Each structure stands twice: as C-alpha cells, then as structure tokens.
Amino acid sequence: MDGNVISLNGYKYKFWLSRPIDGTIKTIIVKRDNIGDFYICITLEKEDLKYNVATGKSVGIDFGMKTFLTLSDKTEIEAPLYHLKNLTKQKRLNRNLSKKKKGSNGRKRAKLQLAKLHIKTANQRRDYFHKLSNLLAINYDNIFIEDLNMKAMQMMWGRKVSDLAFSEFVNILEYKANVTKIDRFFPSSKTCSNCGAIKKDLDLKDRIYICGTCNIEIDRDLNASINIKRVGASTLAGEVVRATSVA
C-alpha cells in the first residue's frame, strides 16, 4: 500500500480511504458489485473492538413491525424503512427498464440506474444500523434480545421484514456490544411483566397488554422488552425463568 494506491497480485488499485486504518492489517479483500464499482475490505486486529466504558445499565429489546426497537427503559426507535422511501423511484425505474429494447444501450443504462438505487438503499440502511448499534453499545453494558425466527417472520409479513433487515442489524450489534439472546419460544409478548401470568389469547392486533390476573395495562412491545430483559439477565446468570400461570 502506497498512499492511496494498493497493489494486489500484480494489479494496482487507486482508492478513497473512507476512514483511518487504526490497527494491524490482517486480510485485504477486493470486491466488485453488480454496477462495476470496486471495494477494498480490510480486516484489522485490535485489542478490543467493543466499548469498554461501563455504564452499569442493561436493557431488553423487542423487535417490532410498528416500532423497530422498543427498549425496556421505554425508549422507542423507529425504523427508517429506506426501501419504502425509495419505492416510488424504484417503480419508476422498473417501468423505464421494461420499456427498453433488450440488448440496447438504453436498457443497459436503465438497468444500471436501478442497480445503483438498490445499492444506495442497502448502504443507507447499513449506515443507520452502524450508528444505532454504536449508540446502544455506548449506553448499555448488556443487551438482551430474542433469537428471532426470520423465516417465519418473512412468511408472515413479507417485504417489510426484508426492509427492516433485523438479521443484518443483529449481526452488526453483536459485533459491537455484549448481546445475549433468549429462547425464541419464551412467550415474551404473552407473559405479564408485572405478575408473570400468561395470556394465551393475545392477538397480534392487540397493541395494549391487559393482564387478566393483576389487571395491569401496558404497551405490548414494552411488556415484551421488560420480559426479555428479565429472562436475559437470568440466562446470563445461568438461571432458568418460566412463566408462572395462565391469565
């Protein structure tokens, strides 16, 4: 590597450095996307990539379709839904592509425009996830989440789950923070966070959890996040938590 030029296997690549190289370089990979742009991916070795400042705080997080993240401390984080925001432009570019003659230069240009939009959407989402995960890692020592069944969620909600990209966010968050996953089969939404009773008849449309045992009324996602924190903390301590009764 010399300045902004790197030599690999006899080829020289001029690049723009997106951020300072802070650490020992272990691997270098050159990738090319479907519009012909090259990316140089560098893996660094550092003493500790996670945040070391102790906050003394832990949090449970519930993923939702209405609100992207609901935290057990009542913080709510909305999803940017970049795919939805770019959907009008995407449809216009798709229509433009369909009108072009196959094999023509016009069709190649239209296809390139559409590919660039998809890459822009993915980059916007990834940038947001990195900033959000940084914020969570700084503010909480331990983060507890559910082990999501993404295939089942995609079958139920389709495109919106892909736009929310829970799995991508979790992968980024796990890299930066202390994340503990609880069993996906624990009924976090159906269990009362106040008394532990289970409400078996809770419908997906019910946004307010009303317990038939202790009569507490609480936001459904907040109730789940509180349960996730409780179960996650117990899991971290090597304990087993079970719901107590049926409401």
Coordinates of N, CA and C in Angstrom, one line a residue:
M1 N 0.8 -1.2 0.0 CA 0.0 0.0 0.0 C 0.9 1.2 0.0
D2 N 0.7 2.1 -1.0 CA 1.4 3.3 -1.1 C 0.5 4.5 -1.3
G3 N 0.3 5.3 -0.2 CA -0.6 6.4 -0.3 C -2.0 5.9 -0.5
N4 N -2.6 6.3 -1.7 CA -4.0 5.8 -2.0 C -4.0 4.8 -3.1
V5 N -2.9 4.1 -3.2 CA -2.7 3.0 -4.3 C -2.3 1.7 -3.6
I6 N -3.0 0.7 -3.9 CA -2.7 -0.6 -3.3 C -2.4 -1.6 -4.5
S7 N -1.4 -2.5 -4.3 CA -1.0 -3.5 -5.3 C -1.4 -4.8 -4.8
L8 N -2.1 -5.6 -5.6 CA -2.5 -6.9 -5.2 C -2.4 -7.8 -6.4
N9 N -1.6 -8.9 -6.3 CA -1.4 -9.9 -7.4 C -1.1 -9.2 -8.7
G10 N -0.2 -8.2 -8.6 CA 0.2 -7.6 -9.9 C -0.7 -6.5 -10.4
Y11 N -1.9 -6.2 -9.7 CA -2.8 -5.2 -10.1 C -2.7 -4.0 -9.1
K12 N -2.8 -2.8 -9.7 CA -2.8 -1.7 -8.8 C -4.2 -1.0 -8.8
Y13 N -4.7 -0.7 -7.6 CA -6.0 -0.1 -7.4 C -5.8 1.2 -6.7
K14 N -6.4 2.3 -7.3 CA -6.4 3.6 -6.6 C -7.7 3.7 -5.8
F15 N -7.6 4.1 -4.6 CA -8.8 4.0 -3.7 C -9.0 5.3 -2.9
W16 N -10.3 5.5 -2.4 CA -10.6 6.5 -1.5 C -10.7 5.9 -0.1
L17 N -10.0 6.4 0.9 CA -10.0 5.8 2.2 C -11.2 6.4 3.0
S18 N -12.2 5.6 3.3 CA -13.4 6.0 4.0 C -13.1 6.4 5.4
R19 N -12.1 5.8 6.1 CA -11.8 6.0 7.5 C -10.4 5.6 7.7
P20 N -9.7 6.2 8.7 CA -8.3 5.9 9.0 C -8.1 4.4 9.4
I21 N -7.0 3.8 9.0 CA -6.7 2.5 9.3 C -6.1 2.4 10.7
D22 N -6.8 2.0 11.7 CA -6.4 2.0 13.1 C -6.3 0.6 13.6
G23 N -5.1 0.0 13.5 CA -4.9 -1.4 13.9 C -4.0 -2.1 12.9
T24 N -3.7 -3.4 13.2 CA -2.9 -4.2 12.4 C -3.7 -4.9 11.3
I25 N -3.3 -4.6 10.0 CA -4.0 -5.2 8.9 C -3.7 -6.8 8.8
K26 N -4.8 -7.5 8.8 CA -4.7 -9.0 8.8 C -5.1 -9.5 7.4
T27 N -6.2 -9.1 6.8 CA -6.6 -9.5 5.5 C -7.1 -8.3 4.6
I28 N -6.9 -8.5 3.3 CA -7.4 -7.5 2.4 C -8.2 -8.2 1.3
I29 N -9.4 -7.8 1.1 CA -10.2 -8.4 0.0 C -10.8 -7.3 -0.9
V30 N -10.6 -7.5 -2.2 CA -11.2 -6.6 -3.2 C -12.5 -7.2 -3.7
K31 N -13.6 -6.4 -3.6 CA -14.9 -6.9 -4.1 C -15.4 -6.0 -5.2
R32 N -16.2 -6.5 -6.1 CA -16.8 -5.8 -7.2 C -18.3 -6.0 -7.1
D33 N -19.1 -4.9 -7.1 CA -20.5 -5.0 -7.0 C -21.1 -5.2 -8.4
N34 N -22.4 -5.2 -8.5 CA -23.1 -5.5 -9.8 C -23.2 -4.3 -10.7
I35 N -22.6 -3.1 -10.3 CA -22.6 -2.0 -11.2 C -21.1 -1.7 -11.6
G36 N -20.2 -2.6 -11.2 CA -18.8 -2.4 -11.6 C -17.9 -1.7 -10.6
D37 N -18.4 -1.2 -9.5 CA -17.6 -0.5 -8.5 C -16.8 -1.5 -7.7
F38 N -15.6 -1.1 -7.4 CA -14.7 -2.0 -6.5 C -14.6 -1.4 -5.1
Y39 N -14.6 -2.4 -4.2 CA -14.4 -2.0 -2.8 C -13.3 -2.8 -2.2
I40 N -12.4 -2.2 -1.4 CA -11.3 -2.8 -0.7 C -11.7 -3.0 0.7
C41 N -11.9 -4.2 1.2 CA -12.3 -4.6 2.5 C -11.1 -5.0 3.3
I42 N -10.8 -4.3 4.4 CA -9.7 -4.5 5.2 C -10.1 -5.0 6.6
T43 N -9.5 -6.2 7.0 CA -9.8 -6.7 8.3 C -8.6 -6.3 9.2
L44 N -8.9 -5.7 10.4 CA -7.9 -5.2 11.3 C -7.9 -6.0 12.6
E45 N -6.8 -6.0 13.2 CA -6.7 -6.7 14.6 C -6.5 -5.6 15.6
K46 N -7.4 -5.5 16.6 CA -7.2 -4.5 17.6 C -7.4 -5.2 19.0
E47 N -7.0 -4.6 20.0 CA -7.0 -5.2 21.4 C -8.5 -5.5 21.7
D48 N -9.4 -4.6 21.5 CA -10.8 -4.8 21.9 C -11.6 -3.9 21.0
L49 N -12.5 -4.5 20.2 CA -13.4 -3.7 19.3 C -14.6 -3.2 20.0
K50 N -14.9 -3.8 21.2 CA -16.1 -3.4 21.9 C -15.9 -2.2 22.8
Y51 N -16.9 -1.5 23.2 CA -16.8 -0.4 24.1 C -16.5 -0.9 25.5
N52 N -15.5 -0.2 26.2 CA -15.0 -0.7 27.5 C -15.6 0.2 28.6
V53 N -16.2 1.3 28.3 CA -16.7 2.1 29.4 C -18.0 1.5 30.0
A54 N -17.9 1.2 31.3 CA -19.1 0.5 32.0 C -20.1 1.6 32.3
T55 N -21.4 1.3 32.0 CA -22.5 2.2 32.3 C -23.3 1.7 33.5
G56 N -23.2 0.4 33.8 CA -24.0 -0.2 34.9 C -25.4 -0.4 34.4
K57 N -25.7 -0.3 33.1 CA -27.1 -0.4 32.6 C -27.2 -1.6 31.7
S58 N -28.3 -2.3 31.8 CA -28.7 -3.4 30.9 C -30.1 -3.1 30.3
V59 N -30.4 -3.7 29.2 CA -31.6 -3.4 28.5 C -32.1 -4.6 27.7
G60 N -33.5 -4.7 27.7 CA -34.1 -5.7 26.9 C -34.7 -5.0 25.7
I61 N -34.6 -5.6 24.5 CA -35.1 -5.0 23.3 C -36.0 -5.9 22.6
D62 N -37.2 -5.4 22.2 CA -38.2 -6.1 21.4 C -38.2 -5.6 20.0
F63 N -38.1 -6.4 19.0 CA -38.2 -6.0 17.6 C -39.7 -6.0 17.2
G64 N -40.1 -5.0 16.5 CA -41.5 -4.9 16.1 C -41.7 -4.4 14.7
M65 N -42.9 -4.7 14.2 CA -43.2 -4.2 12.9 C -43.7 -2.7 12.9
K66 N -44.3 -2.3 14.0 CA -44.8 -1.0 14.1 C -43.6 -0.1 14.5
T67 N -42.9 -0.4 15.6 CA -41.7 0.3 16.1 C -40.6 -0.7 15.9
F68 N -39.5 -0.2 15.3 CA -38.4 -1.1 15.0 C -37.8 -1.7 16.3
L69 N -37.5 -0.8 17.3 CA -37.0 -1.3 18.6 C -37.8 -0.7 19.7
T70 N -38.2 -1.5 20.7 CA -38.8 -1.0 21.9 C -37.9 -1.5 23.0
L71 N -37.4 -0.5 23.8 CA -36.4 -0.9 24.9 C -37.2 -1.0 26.2
S72 N -36.6 -1.8 27.1 CA -37.3 -2.0 28.4 C -37.3 -0.7 29.3
D73 N -36.5 0.3 28.9 CA -36.5 1.6 29.6 C -37.4 2.6 29.0
K74 N -38.3 2.1 28.1 CA -39.4 2.8 27.5 C -38.9 3.7 26.3
T75 N -37.7 3.5 25.9 CA -37.2 4.1 24.7 C -37.7 3.4 23.4
E76 N -38.2 4.2 22.5 CA -38.7 3.7 21.2 C -37.9 4.2 20.0
I77 N -37.5 3.3 19.1 CA -36.7 3.7 18.0 C -37.4 3.2 16.7
E78 N -37.8 4.2 15.9 CA -38.5 3.9 14.7 C -37.5 3.5 13.6
A79 N -38.1 2.7 12.7 CA -37.3 2.2 11.5 C -37.3 3.2 10.4
P80 N -36.2 3.5 9.7 CA -36.2 4.4 8.6 C -36.9 3.9 7.4
L81 N -37.0 2.6 7.2 CA -37.6 2.0 6.0 C -37.2 2.6 4.7
Y82 N -35.9 2.5 4.5 CA -35.3 3.2 3.3 C -35.9 2.6 2.0
H83 N -36.2 1.3 2.0 CA -36.8 0.7 0.8 C -38.1 1.3 0.5
L84 N -38.9 1.5 1.5 CA -40.2 2.1 1.3 C -40.1 3.5 0.8
K85 N -39.1 4.3 1.4 CA -38.9 5.7 0.9 C -38.5 5.8 -0.5
N86 N -37.7 4.8 -1.0 CA -37.2 4.8 -2.3 C -38.1 4.0 -3.3
L87 N -39.3 3.5 -2.8 CA -40.1 2.6 -3.6 C -40.7 3.3 -4.8
T88 N -41.1 4.6 -4.7 CA -41.7 5.3 -5.8 C -40.7 5.4 -7.0
K89 N -39.5 5.8 -6.6 CA -38.4 5.9 -7.6 C -38.1 4.5 -8.2
Q90 N -38.1 3.5 -7.4 CA -37.8 2.1 -7.8 C -38.8 1.7 -8.9
K91 N -40.1 2.0 -8.6 CA -41.2 1.6 -9.5 C -41.0 2.3 -10.8
R92 N -40.6 3.6 -10.8 CA -40.4 4.4 -12.0 C -39.3 3.8 -12.8
L93 N -38.2 3.5 -12.1 CA -37.0 2.9 -12.8 C -37.4 1.5 -13.4
N94 N -38.2 0.8 -12.7 CA -38.6 -0.6 -13.2 C -39.4 -0.4 -14.5
R95 N -40.4 0.6 -14.5 CA -41.2 0.8 -15.7 C -40.3 1.3 -16.8
N96 N -39.4 2.1 -16.5 CA -38.5 2.6 -17.6 C -37.6 1.5 -18.2
L97 N -37.2 0.6 -17.3 CA -36.4 -0.6 -17.8 C -37.3 -1.5 -18.7
S98 N -38.5 -1.7 -18.3 CA -39.4 -2.6 -19.0 C -39.7 -2.1 -20.4
K99 N -39.6 -0.8 -20.6 CA -39.9 -0.2 -21.9 C -38.7 -0.3 -22.9
K100 N -37.5 -0.5 -22.4 CA -36.3 -0.5 -23.2 C -36.2 -1.8 -24.0
K101 N -35.7 -1.7 -25.2 CA -35.5 -2.9 -26.0 C -34.3 -3.7 -25.5
K102 N -34.5 -5.1 -25.4 CA -33.5 -6.0 -24.9 C -32.2 -5.9 -25.8
G103 N -31.1 -5.8 -25.1 CA -29.8 -5.7 -25.8 C -29.4 -4.3 -26.1
S104 N -30.3 -3.3 -26.0 CA -29.9 -1.9 -26.3 C -29.1 -1.2 -25.3
N105 N -28.4 -0.2 -25.7 CA -27.7 0.6 -24.7 C -28.6 1.3 -23.7
G106 N -29.8 1.7 -24.2 CA -30.7 2.3 -23.3 C -31.2 1.4 -22.2
R107 N -31.3 0.1 -22.5 CA -31.7 -0.9 -21.5 C -30.6 -1.1 -20.5
K108 N -29.3 -1.1 -21.0 CA -28.2 -1.2 -20.1 C -28.1 0.0 -19.1
R109 N -28.4 1.2 -19.6 CA -28.3 2.4 -18.7 C -29.4 2.3 -17.7
A110 N -30.6 1.9 -18.1 CA -31.8 1.8 -17.2 C -31.5 0.7 -16.1
K111 N -30.9 -0.4 -16.5 CA -30.6 -1.4 -15.6 C -29.6 -1.0 -14.6
L112 N -28.6 -0.2 -15.1 CA -27.6 0.4 -14.2 C -28.2 1.3 -13.2
Q113 N -29.1 2.2 -13.6 CA -29.7 3.1 -12.7 C -30.5 2.4 -11.6
L114 N -31.2 1.3 -12.0 CA -31.9 0.6 -11.0 C -31.0 -0.1 -10.0
A115 N -29.9 -0.7 -10.5 CA -28.9 -1.3 -9.6 C -28.3 -0.3 -8.6
K116 N -28.0 0.9 -9.1 CA -27.5 1.9 -8.2 C -28.5 2.3 -7.1
L117 N -29.7 2.3 -7.4 CA -30.7 2.6 -6.4 C -30.8 1.5 -5.3
H118 N -30.7 0.3 -5.7 CA -30.7 -0.8 -4.8 C -29.5 -0.8 -3.9
I119 N -28.3 -0.4 -4.4 CA -27.1 -0.3 -3.6 C -27.2 0.9 -2.7
K120 N -27.8 2.0 -3.2 CA -27.9 3.2 -2.3 C -28.8 2.8 -1.1
T121 N -29.9 2.1 -1.4 CA -30.8 1.7 -0.3 C -30.1 0.9 0.8
A122 N -29.4 -0.1 0.3 CA -28.7 -1.0 1.2 C -27.6 -0.3 2.0
N123 N -26.9 0.7 1.4 CA -25.9 1.5 2.1 C -26.5 2.4 3.1
Q124 N -27.7 3.0 2.8 CA -28.4 3.9 3.7 C -28.8 3.1 5.0
R125 N -29.3 1.9 4.7 CA -29.8 1.0 5.8 C -28.6 0.6 6.7
R126 N -27.5 0.2 6.1 CA -26.3 -0.3 6.8 C -25.7 0.9 7.6
D127 N -25.6 2.0 7.0 CA -25.1 3.2 7.8 C -25.9 3.5 9.0
Y128 N -27.2 3.4 8.9 CA -28.1 3.7 10.0 C -27.9 2.6 11.1
F129 N -27.8 1.4 10.7 CA -27.6 0.3 11.6 C -26.3 0.5 12.4
H130 N -25.2 0.9 11.7 CA -23.9 1.1 12.4 C -24.1 2.2 13.5
K131 N -24.7 3.3 13.1 CA -24.9 4.4 14.0 C -25.7 4.0 15.2
L132 N -26.8 3.3 14.9 CA -27.7 2.9 16.0 C -27.0 1.9 17.0
S133 N -26.3 0.9 16.4 CA -25.6 -0.1 17.2 C -24.5 0.6 18.1
N134 N -23.8 1.6 17.5 CA -22.8 2.3 18.3 C -23.5 3.0 19.5
L135 N -24.6 3.6 19.3 CA -25.3 4.3 20.4 C -25.7 3.3 21.5
L136 N -26.3 2.2 21.1 CA -26.7 1.2 22.1 C -25.5 0.6 22.8
A137 N -24.4 0.3 22.1 CA -23.2 -0.2 22.7 C -22.6 0.7 23.7
I138 N -22.7 2.0 23.5 CA -22.1 3.0 24.4 C -23.0 3.2 25.6
N139 N -24.3 3.0 25.5 CA -25.2 3.3 26.6 C -25.6 2.1 27.5
Y140 N -25.3 0.9 27.0 CA -25.7 -0.3 27.8 C -24.6 -1.3 27.8
D141 N -24.3 -1.9 29.0 CA -23.3 -2.9 29.2 C -23.8 -4.2 28.6
N142 N -25.0 -4.5 28.9 CA -25.6 -5.8 28.4 C -26.9 -5.5 27.6
I143 N -27.0 -6.2 26.5 CA -28.2 -6.0 25.7 C -28.9 -7.4 25.5
F144 N -30.2 -7.5 25.8 CA -30.9 -8.8 25.7 C -31.9 -8.7 24.6
I145 N -31.9 -9.7 23.7 CA -32.8 -9.8 22.6 C -33.3 -11.2 22.4
E146 N -34.4 -11.3 21.6 CA -34.9 -12.6 21.3 C -34.1 -13.2 20.1
D147 N -34.0 -14.6 20.1 CA -33.4 -15.3 19.0 C -34.5 -15.4 17.9
L148 N -34.5 -14.4 17.0 CA -35.6 -14.3 16.0 C -35.7 -15.4 15.0
N149 N -36.9 -15.8 14.7 CA -37.1 -16.8 13.6 C -37.5 -16.0 12.3
M150 N -36.4 -15.6 11.6 CA -36.6 -14.7 10.4 C -37.4 -15.4 9.3
K151 N -37.3 -16.7 9.1 CA -38.0 -17.3 8.0 C -39.5 -17.2 8.3
A152 N -39.9 -17.5 9.5 CA -41.3 -17.4 9.9 C -41.9 -16.0 9.8
M153 N -41.0 -15.0 10.2 CA -41.4 -13.6 10.1 C -41.6 -13.2 8.6
Q154 N -40.7 -13.6 7.7 CA -40.8 -13.3 6.3 C -42.0 -13.9 5.7
M155 N -42.4 -15.1 6.1 CA -43.6 -15.7 5.5 C -44.8 -15.0 6.0
M156 N -44.8 -14.4 7.2 CA -46.0 -13.7 7.7 C -46.1 -12.3 7.2
W157 N -45.0 -11.6 7.1 CA -45.0 -10.1 6.8 C -44.4 -9.8 5.5
G158 N -43.6 -10.7 4.9 CA -43.1 -10.4 3.6 C -42.1 -9.3 3.4
R159 N -42.3 -8.4 2.5 CA -41.3 -7.4 2.1 C -40.9 -6.5 3.2
K160 N -41.8 -6.2 4.1 CA -41.5 -5.2 5.2 C -40.4 -5.8 6.1
V161 N -40.4 -7.1 6.3 CA -39.3 -7.7 7.2 C -38.0 -7.6 6.5
S162 N -38.0 -7.7 5.1 CA -36.7 -7.6 4.4 C -36.2 -6.1 4.5
D163 N -37.1 -5.2 4.5 CA -36.7 -3.8 4.6 C -36.2 -3.4 6.0
L164 N -36.9 -4.0 7.0 CA -36.4 -3.8 8.4 C -35.0 -4.5 8.6
A165 N -34.8 -5.6 8.0 CA -33.5 -6.3 8.0 C -33.0 -6.5 9.4
F166 N -33.8 -7.2 10.2 CA -33.5 -7.4 11.6 C -32.2 -8.2 11.7
S167 N -32.0 -9.2 10.9 CA -30.8 -10.1 11.0 C -29.5 -9.3 10.7
E168 N -29.6 -8.4 9.8 CA -28.4 -7.6 9.5 C -28.0 -6.7 10.7
F169 N -29.1 -6.1 11.3 CA -28.8 -5.3 12.4 C -28.3 -6.0 13.6
V170 N -28.8 -7.2 13.9 CA -28.4 -8.1 15.0 C -26.9 -8.4 14.8
N171 N -26.5 -8.8 13.5 CA -25.1 -9.1 13.2 C -24.2 -8.0 13.6
I172 N -24.6 -6.8 13.2 CA -23.8 -5.6 13.5 C -23.7 -5.3 15.0
L173 N -24.9 -5.4 15.6 CA -24.9 -5.2 17.1 C -24.1 -6.2 17.9
E174 N -24.1 -7.4 17.5 CA -23.4 -8.5 18.2 C -21.9 -8.2 18.1
Y175 N -21.5 -7.6 17.0 CA -20.0 -7.4 16.8 C -19.5 -6.2 17.7
K176 N -20.4 -5.4 18.1 CA -20.0 -4.2 18.9 C -20.4 -4.2 20.3
A177 N -21.4 -5.0 20.7 CA -21.9 -4.9 22.1 C -22.0 -6.3 22.7
N178 N -22.2 -6.4 24.0 CA -22.5 -7.6 24.7 C -23.9 -8.0 24.6
V179 N -24.2 -8.9 23.6 CA -25.6 -9.3 23.3 C -25.9 -10.7 23.8
T180 N -27.0 -10.9 24.5 CA -27.4 -12.2 25.0 C -28.8 -12.5 24.4
K181 N -28.9 -13.6 23.7 CA -30.2 -14.0 23.1 C -31.0 -14.9 24.0
I182 N -32.3 -14.7 24.1 CA -33.1 -15.6 24.9 C -33.8 -16.5 24.0
D183 N -34.3 -17.6 24.5 CA -35.0 -18.6 23.7 C -36.2 -18.0 23.0
R184 N -36.2 -18.3 21.6 CA -37.3 -17.7 20.8 C -38.7 -18.2 21.2
F185 N -38.7 -19.4 21.9 CA -40.0 -20.0 22.3 C -40.5 -19.4 23.6
F186 N -39.8 -18.6 24.3 CA -40.3 -18.0 25.5 C -41.4 -17.0 25.2
P187 N -42.6 -17.1 25.7 CA -43.7 -16.2 25.4 C -43.5 -14.8 25.9
S188 N -42.6 -14.0 25.4 CA -42.3 -12.7 25.9 C -43.5 -11.7 25.8
S189 N -44.2 -11.8 24.7 CA -45.3 -10.9 24.4 C -46.5 -11.3 25.2
K190 N -46.7 -12.6 25.5 CA -47.9 -13.1 26.2 C -47.8 -13.2 27.7
T191 N -46.6 -13.0 28.2 CA -46.3 -13.1 29.6 C -46.4 -11.7 30.3
C192 N -47.1 -11.6 31.3 CA -47.3 -10.3 32.1 C -46.0 -10.0 32.7
S193 N -45.4 -8.8 32.4 CA -44.2 -8.4 33.0 C -44.3 -8.0 34.5
N194 N -45.5 -7.9 35.0 CA -45.8 -7.5 36.3 C -45.9 -8.7 37.3
C195 N -46.7 -9.7 36.8 CA -47.0 -10.8 37.7 C -46.6 -12.2 37.1
G196 N -46.2 -12.2 35.9 CA -45.7 -13.5 35.3 C -46.8 -14.4 34.7
A197 N -48.0 -14.0 34.7 CA -49.1 -14.8 34.2 C -49.0 -14.8 32.7
I198 N -49.5 -15.9 32.0 CA -49.5 -15.9 30.6 C -50.9 -15.7 30.0
K199 N -51.0 -14.8 29.0 CA -52.3 -14.6 28.4 C -52.3 -15.3 27.0
K200 N -52.9 -16.4 27.0 CA -52.8 -17.3 25.8 C -53.6 -16.7 24.6
D201 N -54.6 -15.9 24.9 CA -55.5 -15.4 23.8 C -55.1 -14.1 23.3
L202 N -53.8 -13.7 23.5 CA -53.3 -12.4 23.0 C -53.2 -12.4 21.5
D203 N -53.9 -11.5 20.8 CA -53.9 -11.4 19.4 C -52.8 -10.5 18.9
L204 N -52.4 -10.7 17.6 CA -51.3 -9.9 17.0 C -51.8 -8.4 16.9
K205 N -53.1 -8.2 16.8 CA -53.7 -6.9 16.7 C -53.8 -6.1 18.0
D206 N -53.6 -6.8 19.1 CA -53.7 -6.2 20.4 C -52.4 -5.5 20.7
R207 N -52.5 -4.1 20.7 CA -51.3 -3.4 20.9 C -51.1 -3.0 22.4
I208 N -52.1 -3.2 23.2 CA -52.1 -3.0 24.7 C -52.2 -4.3 25.4
Y209 N -51.3 -4.6 26.3 CA -51.4 -5.9 27.0 C -52.2 -5.6 28.3
I210 N -53.3 -6.3 28.4 CA -54.1 -6.2 29.6 C -54.1 -7.5 30.4
C211 N -53.6 -7.6 31.5 CA -53.4 -8.8 32.3 C -54.7 -9.2 33.0
G212 N -55.2 -10.4 32.8 CA -56.4 -10.8 33.5 C -56.2 -11.2 34.9
T213 N -55.0 -11.3 35.4 CA -54.7 -11.6 36.8 C -54.4 -10.4 37.7
C214 N -53.5 -9.5 37.2 CA -53.2 -8.3 38.0 C -53.8 -7.1 37.5
N215 N -54.4 -7.2 36.3 CA -55.1 -6.0 35.7 C -54.2 -4.9 35.2
I216 N -52.9 -5.2 35.1 CA -52.0 -4.1 34.5 C -52.3 -3.9 33.1
E217 N -52.2 -2.6 32.6 CA -52.3 -2.3 31.2 C -51.0 -1.7 30.8
I218 N -50.4 -2.2 29.7 CA -49.1 -1.8 29.3 C -48.9 -2.0 27.8
D219 N -48.1 -1.2 27.1 CA -47.9 -1.4 25.7 C -47.3 -2.8 25.5
R220 N -47.8 -3.4 24.4 CA -47.5 -4.8 24.2 C -46.0 -5.0 24.0
D221 N -45.3 -4.1 23.2 CA -43.9 -4.2 22.9 C -43.0 -3.9 24.1
L222 N -43.5 -2.9 24.9 CA -42.8 -2.6 26.2 C -42.8 -3.7 27.1
N223 N -44.0 -4.4 27.2 CA -44.2 -5.5 28.1 C -43.2 -6.6 27.7
A224 N -43.1 -6.9 26.4 CA -42.2 -7.9 25.9 C -40.7 -7.6 26.2
S225 N -40.4 -6.3 26.0 CA -39.0 -5.9 26.2 C -38.6 -6.1 27.7
I226 N -39.5 -5.8 28.6 CA -39.2 -6.0 30.0 C -39.0 -7.5 30.3
N227 N -39.8 -8.3 29.8 CA -39.7 -9.8 29.9 C -38.4 -10.2 29.4
I228 N -38.0 -9.7 28.2 CA -36.7 -10.1 27.6 C -35.5 -9.7 28.4
K229 N -35.6 -8.6 29.0 CA -34.5 -8.2 29.9 C -34.4 -9.1 31.1
R230 N -35.6 -9.4 31.7 CA -35.6 -10.3 32.9 C -35.1 -11.6 32.6
V231 N -35.6 -12.2 31.5 CA -35.1 -13.6 31.1 C -33.7 -13.6 30.7
G232 N -33.3 -12.5 30.0 CA -31.9 -12.4 29.5 C -30.9 -12.3 30.7
A233 N -31.3 -11.5 31.7 CA -30.4 -11.3 32.9 C -30.3 -12.7 33.6
S234 N -31.4 -13.4 33.7 CA -31.3 -14.7 34.4 C -30.5 -15.7 33.5
T235 N -30.6 -15.6 32.2 CA -29.9 -16.5 31.4 C -28.4 -16.3 31.5
L236 N -28.0 -15.0 31.6 CA -26.6 -14.6 31.7 C -26.1 -15.1 33.1
A237 N -27.0 -15.2 34.1 CA -26.5 -15.6 35.4 C -26.6 -17.1 35.5
G238 N -27.1 -17.8 34.5 CA -27.2 -19.3 34.5 C -28.4 -19.8 35.1
E239 N -29.4 -19.0 35.2 CA -30.7 -19.4 35.8 C -31.7 -19.7 34.7
V240 N -32.8 -20.3 35.1 CA -33.9 -20.6 34.2 C -35.2 -19.9 34.6
V241 N -35.8 -19.2 33.7 CA -37.0 -18.5 34.0 C -38.2 -19.0 33.3
R242 N -39.3 -19.3 34.0 CA -40.5 -19.8 33.4 C -41.7 -18.9 33.8
A243 N -42.7 -18.8 32.9 CA -43.9 -18.1 33.3 C -44.6 -18.9 34.4
T244 N -45.4 -18.2 35.2 CA -46.0 -18.8 36.4 C -47.4 -19.4 36.2
S245 N -48.2 -18.7 35.5 CA -49.6 -19.2 35.4 C -50.3 -18.7 34.1
V246 N -51.5 -19.1 34.0 CA -52.3 -18.7 32.8 C -53.4 -17.7 33.2
A247 N -53.3 -16.5 32.6 CA -54.3 -15.4 32.9 C -55.6 -15.7 32.3

